[in-house]
Coordinates of C-alpha atoms in Angstrom, one line a residue:
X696 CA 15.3 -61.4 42.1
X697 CA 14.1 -57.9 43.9
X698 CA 10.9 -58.3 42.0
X699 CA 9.9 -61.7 43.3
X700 CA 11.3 -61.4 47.1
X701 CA 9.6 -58.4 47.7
X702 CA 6.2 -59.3 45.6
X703 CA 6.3 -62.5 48.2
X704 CA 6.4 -60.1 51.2
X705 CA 4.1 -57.7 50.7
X706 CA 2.0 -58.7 48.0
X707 CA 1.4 -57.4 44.8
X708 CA 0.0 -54.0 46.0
X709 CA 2.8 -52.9 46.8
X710 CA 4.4 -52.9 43.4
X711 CA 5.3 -48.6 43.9
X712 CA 8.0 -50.2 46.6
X713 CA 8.9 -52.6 44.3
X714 CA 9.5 -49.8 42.3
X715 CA 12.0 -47.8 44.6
X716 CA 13.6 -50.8 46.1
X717 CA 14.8 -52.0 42.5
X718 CA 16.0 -48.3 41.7
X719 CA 17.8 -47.6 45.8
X720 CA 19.5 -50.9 45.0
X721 CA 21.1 -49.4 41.8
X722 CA 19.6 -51.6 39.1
X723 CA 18.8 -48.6 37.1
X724 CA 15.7 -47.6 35.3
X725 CA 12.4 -49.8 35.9
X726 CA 12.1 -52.5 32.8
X727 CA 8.0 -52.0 31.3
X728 CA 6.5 -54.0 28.8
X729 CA 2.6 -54.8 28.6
X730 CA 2.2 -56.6 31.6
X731 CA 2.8 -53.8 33.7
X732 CA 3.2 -50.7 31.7
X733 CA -0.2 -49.0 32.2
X734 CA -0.1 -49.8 35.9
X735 CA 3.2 -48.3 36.1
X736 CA 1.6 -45.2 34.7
X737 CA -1.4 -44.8 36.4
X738 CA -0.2 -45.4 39.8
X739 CA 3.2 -42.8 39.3
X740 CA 2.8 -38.8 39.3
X741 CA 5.3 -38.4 36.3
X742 CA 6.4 -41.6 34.3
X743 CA 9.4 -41.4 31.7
X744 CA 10.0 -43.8 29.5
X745 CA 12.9 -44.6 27.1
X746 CA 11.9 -46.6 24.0
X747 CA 14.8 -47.8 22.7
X748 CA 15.8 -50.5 20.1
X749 CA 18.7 -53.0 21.4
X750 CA 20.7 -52.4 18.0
X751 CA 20.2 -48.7 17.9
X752 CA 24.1 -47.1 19.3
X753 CA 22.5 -44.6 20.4
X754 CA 20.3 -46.4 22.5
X755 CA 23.4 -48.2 23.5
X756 CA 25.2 -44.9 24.7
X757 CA 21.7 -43.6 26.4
X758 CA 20.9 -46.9 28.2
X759 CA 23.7 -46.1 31.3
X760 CA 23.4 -42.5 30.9
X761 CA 19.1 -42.9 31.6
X762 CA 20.1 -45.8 34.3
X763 CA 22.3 -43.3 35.8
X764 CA 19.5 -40.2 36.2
X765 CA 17.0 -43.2 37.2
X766 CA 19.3 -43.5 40.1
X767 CA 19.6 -39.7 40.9
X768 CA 16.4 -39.2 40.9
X769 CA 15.4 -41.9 43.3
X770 CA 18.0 -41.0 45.7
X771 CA 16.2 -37.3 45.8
X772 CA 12.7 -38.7 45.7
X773 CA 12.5 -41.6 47.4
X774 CA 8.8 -41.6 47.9
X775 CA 6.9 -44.1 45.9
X776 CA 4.0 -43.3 43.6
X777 CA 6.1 -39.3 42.9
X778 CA 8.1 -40.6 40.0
X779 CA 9.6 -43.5 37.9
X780 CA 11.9 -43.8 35.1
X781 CA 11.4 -46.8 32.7
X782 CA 12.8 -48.4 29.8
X783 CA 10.9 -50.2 27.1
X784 CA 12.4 -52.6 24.8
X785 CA 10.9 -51.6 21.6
X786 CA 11.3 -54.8 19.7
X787 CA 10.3 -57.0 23.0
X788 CA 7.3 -55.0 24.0
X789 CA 6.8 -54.2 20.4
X790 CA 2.6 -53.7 21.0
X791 CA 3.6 -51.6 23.7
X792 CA 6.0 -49.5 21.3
X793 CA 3.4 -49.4 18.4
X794 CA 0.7 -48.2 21.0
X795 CA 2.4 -45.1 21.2
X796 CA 4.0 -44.9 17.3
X797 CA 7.7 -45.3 18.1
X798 CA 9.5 -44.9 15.1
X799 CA 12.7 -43.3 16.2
X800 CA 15.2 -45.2 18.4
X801 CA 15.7 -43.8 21.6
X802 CA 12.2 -41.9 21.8
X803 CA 11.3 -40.1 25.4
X804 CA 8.3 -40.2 26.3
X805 CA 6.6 -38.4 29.7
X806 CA 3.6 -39.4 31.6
X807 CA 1.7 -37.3 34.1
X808 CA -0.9 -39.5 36.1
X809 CA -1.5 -41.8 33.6
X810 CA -1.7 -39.6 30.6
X811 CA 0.5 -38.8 27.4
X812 CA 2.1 -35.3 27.0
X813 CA 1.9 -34.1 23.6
X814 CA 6.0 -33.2 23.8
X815 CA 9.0 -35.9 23.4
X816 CA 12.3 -34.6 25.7
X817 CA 14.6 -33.1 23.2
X818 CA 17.2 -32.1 25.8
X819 CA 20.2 -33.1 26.1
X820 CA 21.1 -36.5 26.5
X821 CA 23.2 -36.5 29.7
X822 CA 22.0 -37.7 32.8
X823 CA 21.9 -34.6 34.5
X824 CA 19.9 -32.8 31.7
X825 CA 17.6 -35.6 32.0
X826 CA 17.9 -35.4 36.2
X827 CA 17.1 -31.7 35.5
X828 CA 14.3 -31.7 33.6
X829 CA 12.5 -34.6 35.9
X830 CA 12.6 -32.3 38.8
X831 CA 11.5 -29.4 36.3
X832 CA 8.1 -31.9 35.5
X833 CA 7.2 -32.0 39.2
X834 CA 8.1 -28.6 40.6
X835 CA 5.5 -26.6 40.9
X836 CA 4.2 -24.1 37.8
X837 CA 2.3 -21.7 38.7
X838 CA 3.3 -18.4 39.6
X839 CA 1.3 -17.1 42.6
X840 CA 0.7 -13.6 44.3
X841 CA -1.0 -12.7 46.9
X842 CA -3.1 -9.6 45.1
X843 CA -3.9 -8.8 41.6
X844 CA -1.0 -6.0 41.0
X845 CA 0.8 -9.1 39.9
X846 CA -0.8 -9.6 37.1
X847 CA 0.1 -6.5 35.4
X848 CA 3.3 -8.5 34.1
X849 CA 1.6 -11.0 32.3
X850 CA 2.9 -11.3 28.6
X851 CA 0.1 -10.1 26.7
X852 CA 1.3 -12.6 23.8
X853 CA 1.0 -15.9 25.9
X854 CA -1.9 -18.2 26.7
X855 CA -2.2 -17.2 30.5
X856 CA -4.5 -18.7 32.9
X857 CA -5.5 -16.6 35.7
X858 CA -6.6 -18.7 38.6
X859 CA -8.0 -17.1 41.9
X860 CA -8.7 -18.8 45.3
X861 CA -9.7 -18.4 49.0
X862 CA -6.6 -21.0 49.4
X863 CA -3.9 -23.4 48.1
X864 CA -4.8 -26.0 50.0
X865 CA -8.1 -25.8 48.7
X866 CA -9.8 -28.9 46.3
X867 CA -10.2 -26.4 44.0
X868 CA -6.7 -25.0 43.9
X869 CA -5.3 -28.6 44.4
X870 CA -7.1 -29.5 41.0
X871 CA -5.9 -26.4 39.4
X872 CA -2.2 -27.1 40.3
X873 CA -2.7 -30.7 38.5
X874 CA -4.1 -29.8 35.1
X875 CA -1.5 -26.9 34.9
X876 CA 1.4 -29.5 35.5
X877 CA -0.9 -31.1 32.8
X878 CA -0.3 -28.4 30.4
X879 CA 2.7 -26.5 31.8
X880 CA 3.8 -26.4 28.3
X881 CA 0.6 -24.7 26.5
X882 CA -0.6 -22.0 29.1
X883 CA 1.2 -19.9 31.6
X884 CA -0.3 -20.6 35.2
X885 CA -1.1 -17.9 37.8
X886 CA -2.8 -17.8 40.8
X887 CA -3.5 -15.0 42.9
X888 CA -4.6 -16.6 46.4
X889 CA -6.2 -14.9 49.6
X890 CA -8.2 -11.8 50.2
X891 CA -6.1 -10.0 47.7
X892 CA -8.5 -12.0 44.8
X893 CA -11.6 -11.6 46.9
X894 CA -13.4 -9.2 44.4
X895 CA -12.6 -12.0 41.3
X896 CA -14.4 -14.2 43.7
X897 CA -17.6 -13.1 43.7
X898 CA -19.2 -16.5 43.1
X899 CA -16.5 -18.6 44.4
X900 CA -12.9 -19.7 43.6
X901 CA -12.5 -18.6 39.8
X902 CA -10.5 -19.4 36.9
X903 CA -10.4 -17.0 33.7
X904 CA -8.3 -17.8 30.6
X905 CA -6.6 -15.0 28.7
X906 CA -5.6 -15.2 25.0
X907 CA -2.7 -13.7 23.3
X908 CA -2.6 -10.6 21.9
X909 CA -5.9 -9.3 22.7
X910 CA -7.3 -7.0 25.0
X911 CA -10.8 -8.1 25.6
X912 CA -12.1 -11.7 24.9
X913 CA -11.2 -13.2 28.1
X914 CA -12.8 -16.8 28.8
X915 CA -14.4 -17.6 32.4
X916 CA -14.7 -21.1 33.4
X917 CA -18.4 -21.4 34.4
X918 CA -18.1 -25.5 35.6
X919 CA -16.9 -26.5 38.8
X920 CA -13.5 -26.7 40.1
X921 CA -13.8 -30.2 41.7
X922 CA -15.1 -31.8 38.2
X923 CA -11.8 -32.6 37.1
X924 CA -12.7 -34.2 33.5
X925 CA -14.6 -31.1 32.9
X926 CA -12.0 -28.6 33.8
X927 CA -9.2 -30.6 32.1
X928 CA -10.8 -30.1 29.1
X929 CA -11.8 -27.1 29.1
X930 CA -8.1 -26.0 29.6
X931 CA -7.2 -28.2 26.8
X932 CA -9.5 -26.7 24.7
X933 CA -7.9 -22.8 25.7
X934 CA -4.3 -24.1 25.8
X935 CA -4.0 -26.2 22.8
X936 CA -5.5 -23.6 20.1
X937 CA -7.6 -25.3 17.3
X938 CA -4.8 -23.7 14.5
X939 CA -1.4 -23.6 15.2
X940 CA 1.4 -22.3 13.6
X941 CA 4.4 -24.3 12.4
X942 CA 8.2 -23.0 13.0
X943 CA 11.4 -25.2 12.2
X944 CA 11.4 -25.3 16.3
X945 CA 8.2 -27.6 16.8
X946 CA 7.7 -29.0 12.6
X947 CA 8.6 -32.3 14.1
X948 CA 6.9 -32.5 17.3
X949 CA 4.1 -31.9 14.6
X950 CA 4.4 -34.5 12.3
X951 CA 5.2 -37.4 14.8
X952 CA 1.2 -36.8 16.5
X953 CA 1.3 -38.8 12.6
X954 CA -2.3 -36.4 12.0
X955 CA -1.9 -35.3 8.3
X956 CA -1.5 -31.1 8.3
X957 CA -3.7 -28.9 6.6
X958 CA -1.4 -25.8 6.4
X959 CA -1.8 -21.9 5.3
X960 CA 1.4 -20.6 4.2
X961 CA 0.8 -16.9 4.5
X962 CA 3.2 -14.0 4.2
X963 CA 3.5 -12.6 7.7
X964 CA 2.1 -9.2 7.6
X965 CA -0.8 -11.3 6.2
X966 CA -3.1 -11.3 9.2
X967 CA -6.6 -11.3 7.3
X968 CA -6.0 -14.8 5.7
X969 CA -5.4 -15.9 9.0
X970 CA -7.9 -14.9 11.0
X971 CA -10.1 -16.3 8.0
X972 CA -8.7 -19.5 8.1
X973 CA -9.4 -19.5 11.7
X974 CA -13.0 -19.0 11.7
X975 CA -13.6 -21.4 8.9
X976 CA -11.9 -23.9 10.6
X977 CA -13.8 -23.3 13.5
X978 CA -16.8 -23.2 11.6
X979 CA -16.3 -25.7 9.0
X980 CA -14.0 -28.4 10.2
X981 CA -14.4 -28.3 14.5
X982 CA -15.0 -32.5 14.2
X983 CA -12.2 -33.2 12.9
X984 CA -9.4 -31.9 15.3
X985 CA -8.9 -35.3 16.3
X986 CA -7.9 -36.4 12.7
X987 CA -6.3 -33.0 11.3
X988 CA -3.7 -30.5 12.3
X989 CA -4.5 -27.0 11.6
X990 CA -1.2 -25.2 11.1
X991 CA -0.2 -21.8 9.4
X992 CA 3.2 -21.3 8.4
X993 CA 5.4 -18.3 7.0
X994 CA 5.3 -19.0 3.8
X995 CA 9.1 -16.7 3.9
X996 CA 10.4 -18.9 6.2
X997 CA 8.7 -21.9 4.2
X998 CA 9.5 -21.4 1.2
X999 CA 10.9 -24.7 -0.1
X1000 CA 7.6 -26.3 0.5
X1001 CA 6.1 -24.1 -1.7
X1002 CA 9.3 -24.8 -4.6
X1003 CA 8.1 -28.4 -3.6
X1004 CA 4.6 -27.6 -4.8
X1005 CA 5.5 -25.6 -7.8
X1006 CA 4.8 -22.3 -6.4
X1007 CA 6.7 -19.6 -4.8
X1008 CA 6.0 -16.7 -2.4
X1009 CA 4.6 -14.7 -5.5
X1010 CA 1.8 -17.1 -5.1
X1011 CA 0.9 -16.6 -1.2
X1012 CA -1.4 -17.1 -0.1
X1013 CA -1.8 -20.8 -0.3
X1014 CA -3.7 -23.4 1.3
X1015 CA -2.6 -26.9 1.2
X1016 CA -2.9 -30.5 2.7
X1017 CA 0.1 -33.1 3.8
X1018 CA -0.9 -36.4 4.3
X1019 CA 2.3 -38.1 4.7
X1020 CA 2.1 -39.4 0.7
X1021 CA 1.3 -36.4 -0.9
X1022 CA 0.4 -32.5 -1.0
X1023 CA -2.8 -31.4 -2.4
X1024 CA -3.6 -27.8 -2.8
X1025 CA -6.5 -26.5 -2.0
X1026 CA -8.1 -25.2 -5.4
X1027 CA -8.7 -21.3 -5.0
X1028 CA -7.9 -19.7 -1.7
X1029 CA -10.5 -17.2 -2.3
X1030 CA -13.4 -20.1 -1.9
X1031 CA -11.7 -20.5 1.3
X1032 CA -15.0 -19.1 3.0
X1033 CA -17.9 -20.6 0.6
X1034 CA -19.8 -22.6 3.3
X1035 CA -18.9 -26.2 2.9
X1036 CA -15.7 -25.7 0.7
X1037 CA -13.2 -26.5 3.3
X1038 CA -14.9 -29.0 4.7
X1039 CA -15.2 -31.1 1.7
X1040 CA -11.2 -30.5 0.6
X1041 CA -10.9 -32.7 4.1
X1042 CA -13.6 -35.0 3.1
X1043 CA -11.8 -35.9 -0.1
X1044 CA -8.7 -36.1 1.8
X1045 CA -10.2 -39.1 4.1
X1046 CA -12.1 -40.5 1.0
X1047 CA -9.3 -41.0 -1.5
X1048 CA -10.8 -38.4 -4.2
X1049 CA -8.0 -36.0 -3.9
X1050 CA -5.4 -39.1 -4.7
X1051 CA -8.0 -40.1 -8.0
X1052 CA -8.8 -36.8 -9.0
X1053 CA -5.1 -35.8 -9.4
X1054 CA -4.8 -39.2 -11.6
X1055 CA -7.6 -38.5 -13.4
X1056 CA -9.2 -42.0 -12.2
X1057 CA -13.2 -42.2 -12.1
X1058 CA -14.7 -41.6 -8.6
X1059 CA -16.2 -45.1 -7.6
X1060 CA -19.6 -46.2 -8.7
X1061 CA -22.1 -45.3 -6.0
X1062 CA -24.7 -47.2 -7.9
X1063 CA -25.3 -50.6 -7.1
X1064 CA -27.2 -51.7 -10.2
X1065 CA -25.0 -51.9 -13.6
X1066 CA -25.5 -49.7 -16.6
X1067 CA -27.3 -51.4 -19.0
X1068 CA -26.2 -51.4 -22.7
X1069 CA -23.2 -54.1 -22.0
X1070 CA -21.1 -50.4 -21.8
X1071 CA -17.4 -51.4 -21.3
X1072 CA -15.2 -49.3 -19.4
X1073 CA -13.1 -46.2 -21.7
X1074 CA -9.8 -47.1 -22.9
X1075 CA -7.9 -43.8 -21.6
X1076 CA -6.3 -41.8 -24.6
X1077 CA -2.7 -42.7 -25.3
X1078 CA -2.4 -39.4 -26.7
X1079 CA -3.4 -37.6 -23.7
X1080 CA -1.2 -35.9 -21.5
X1081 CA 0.4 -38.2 -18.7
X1082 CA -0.3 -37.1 -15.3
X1083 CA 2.4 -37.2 -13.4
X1084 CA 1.8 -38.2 -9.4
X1085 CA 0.8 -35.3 -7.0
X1086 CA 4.2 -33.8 -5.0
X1087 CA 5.1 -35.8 -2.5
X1088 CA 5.4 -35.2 1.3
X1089 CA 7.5 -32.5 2.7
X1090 CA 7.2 -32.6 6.5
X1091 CA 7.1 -36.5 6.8
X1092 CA 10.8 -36.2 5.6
X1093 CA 12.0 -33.3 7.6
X1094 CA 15.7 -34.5 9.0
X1095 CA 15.0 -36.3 12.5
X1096 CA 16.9 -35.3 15.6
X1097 CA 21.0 -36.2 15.2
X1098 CA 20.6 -38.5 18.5
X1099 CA 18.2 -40.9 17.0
X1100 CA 17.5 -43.5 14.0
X1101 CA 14.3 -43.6 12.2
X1102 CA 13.4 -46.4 10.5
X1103 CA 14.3 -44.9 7.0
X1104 CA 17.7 -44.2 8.4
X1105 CA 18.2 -47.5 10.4
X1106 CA 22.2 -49.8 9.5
X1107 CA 20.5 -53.3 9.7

């Protein structure tokens, strides 16, 4: 009813009052699906969404709890277009819920002007946790100082970007602020602002990124600061490394971005294999970070994976692919930097020879004309040995969070 009266008097532009009006009036969270879910998002400085499944009980027992932090939060920011709590019905907006591979029931999701964060909430699941961590996602993250003593503190074991600028009311500065709310979770922000940053400003308002544990390698930003698609990812590019290592802390965050994991379980004072695996990936597999996760793991900490695979921590270290079926180990970790080894392990991965090699089936015929002769295809040996399948997934089955069904644990 709030929808329609207000839509009649002001028109559909001003849905953000829609918006507040439906939240001030204690209706709760706003109701998406794909009529106005992306407009929701785009026109909204932080957007979180609930995904929740109507026969899910715990998405029964989040529903008021969410309705209720919907209502805090509106009370303390009343302004439209700051921030908006929604709720998607995952079976009634179902392309809306695949969009975004919803497979656990409730799943929360946040939006910063328009775009995805890499991180579900995990928090508790009370309304002021949630109220809590919304005011968190629009506070502001950067920790500023007016000269450069301040940056002697900075944890030499973070990703830290250094920012430094005439002013914060600057365009430049202004952008800077966004992209770190952006990625408040990958970098550390600073800023030191005024004359005390005047000699880091030789050319201009600056930006320099800093990675972890190492004293010299830092990364200047040579684009400008008002080219926001250029900056954004060029911070994405320094805050989201290219490898990453897996804990029991983020091994599920991991496998729901549903990207299959080539992994290098490593014992930890192992720090050559690393860096090895590093630069071949780098060198050998750059195109396809959009289709693989580069992880290492502690193959101590890991070790039933490696039981899983028929190997132990005698055998570290060990390089091997999950795709969500199976595991495939990469043949001999020694080959790991023979130019072009790496990079076809992934291109049998995408191609299905890993899967018919391990069954010992033929790789398909490339040529198009038949072998003459009337040759009919080999009868396999019954008295060979029977290859068994390769092991099966070990992260796709990791327990999921307490608070939520997945589809493999669902009661219909």
């Amino acid at each position: 009813m709030v929808n329609s009266v207000v839509t009649r008097l002001f028109g559909v532009g001003s849905l953000l009052m829609v918006f507040s009006i439906q939240l001030v009036s204690g209706q709760g969270a706003i109701v998406l699906d794909r009529r106005n879910f992306d407009r929701v998002i785009t026109n909204n400085e932080v957007v979180f969404v609930n995904f929740y499944a109507s026969w899910c009980r715990f998405s029964q027992a989040l529903n008021p709890v969410y309705d209720t932090a919907a209502e805090n939060l509106v009370r303390e920011f009343p302004q439209p277009g700051k921030i908006v709590l929604g709720k998607v019905d995952s079976e009634g907006a179902r392309d809306v819920a695949e969009k975004y591979k919803i497979s656990k029931y409730p799943t929360l999701k946040l939006f910063r002007n328009g775009k995805l964060l890499r991180r579900e909430y995990r928090g508790p699941r009370t309304a002021d946790a949630i109220t809590e961590f919304i005011k968190e996602q629009v506070s502001e993250n950067i920790i500023k100082f007016q000269d450069m003593d301040g940056l002697d503190d900075v944890d030499p074991k973070k990703r830290n970007m250094l920012g430094y600028f005439t002013s914060d009311t600057s365009e430049e500065y202004k952008l800077y602020s966004k992209i770190a709310g952006q990625l408040r979770d990958d970098c550390v922000w600073y800023a030191v602002v005024g004359e005390g940053s005047k000699k880091m400003r030789q050319g201009g308002d600056n930006v320099v990124f800093k990675p972890p544990l190492k004293k010299h390698g830092e990364m200047i930003y040579s684009g400008s600061l008002r080219n926001e698609a250029l900056f954004q990812q060029w911070s994405l590019d320094k805050c989201i490394p290219l490898v990453r290592e897996i804990s029991f802390d983020n091994a599920e965050e991991l496998t729901e971005e549903g990207l299959p994991f080539l992994i290098l379980f490593h014992h930890p004072e192992d720090t050559a294999t690393c860096e090895a695996f590093h630069t071949e990936v780098a060198k050998q597999l750059i195109h396809e970070k959009n289709n693989v996760n580069f992880l290492t793991a502690d193959g101590l900490q890991f070790a039933h994976p490696l039981h899983h695979l028929g190997k132990s921590v005698k055998d570290l270290p060990l390089l091997a692919i999950d795709s969500f079926r199976h595991m495939y180990i990469f043949p001999d970790i020694k080959e790991l930097n023979v130019p072009g080894k790496l990079r076809r392990f992934i291109e049998d991965l995408h191609n299905g020879s890993l899967h018919r090699r391990f069954h010992g089936q033929p790789e398909p015929e490339t040529d198009s004309v038949p072998p003459s002769g009337g040759d009919q295809p080999k009868v396999a040996d019954s008295k060979a040995p029977q290859i068994t399948s390769p092991p099966e997934t070990v992260f796709q089955k990791l327990a999921p969070n307490e608070q939520r069904y997945t589809f493999k644990r669902d009661e219909l």
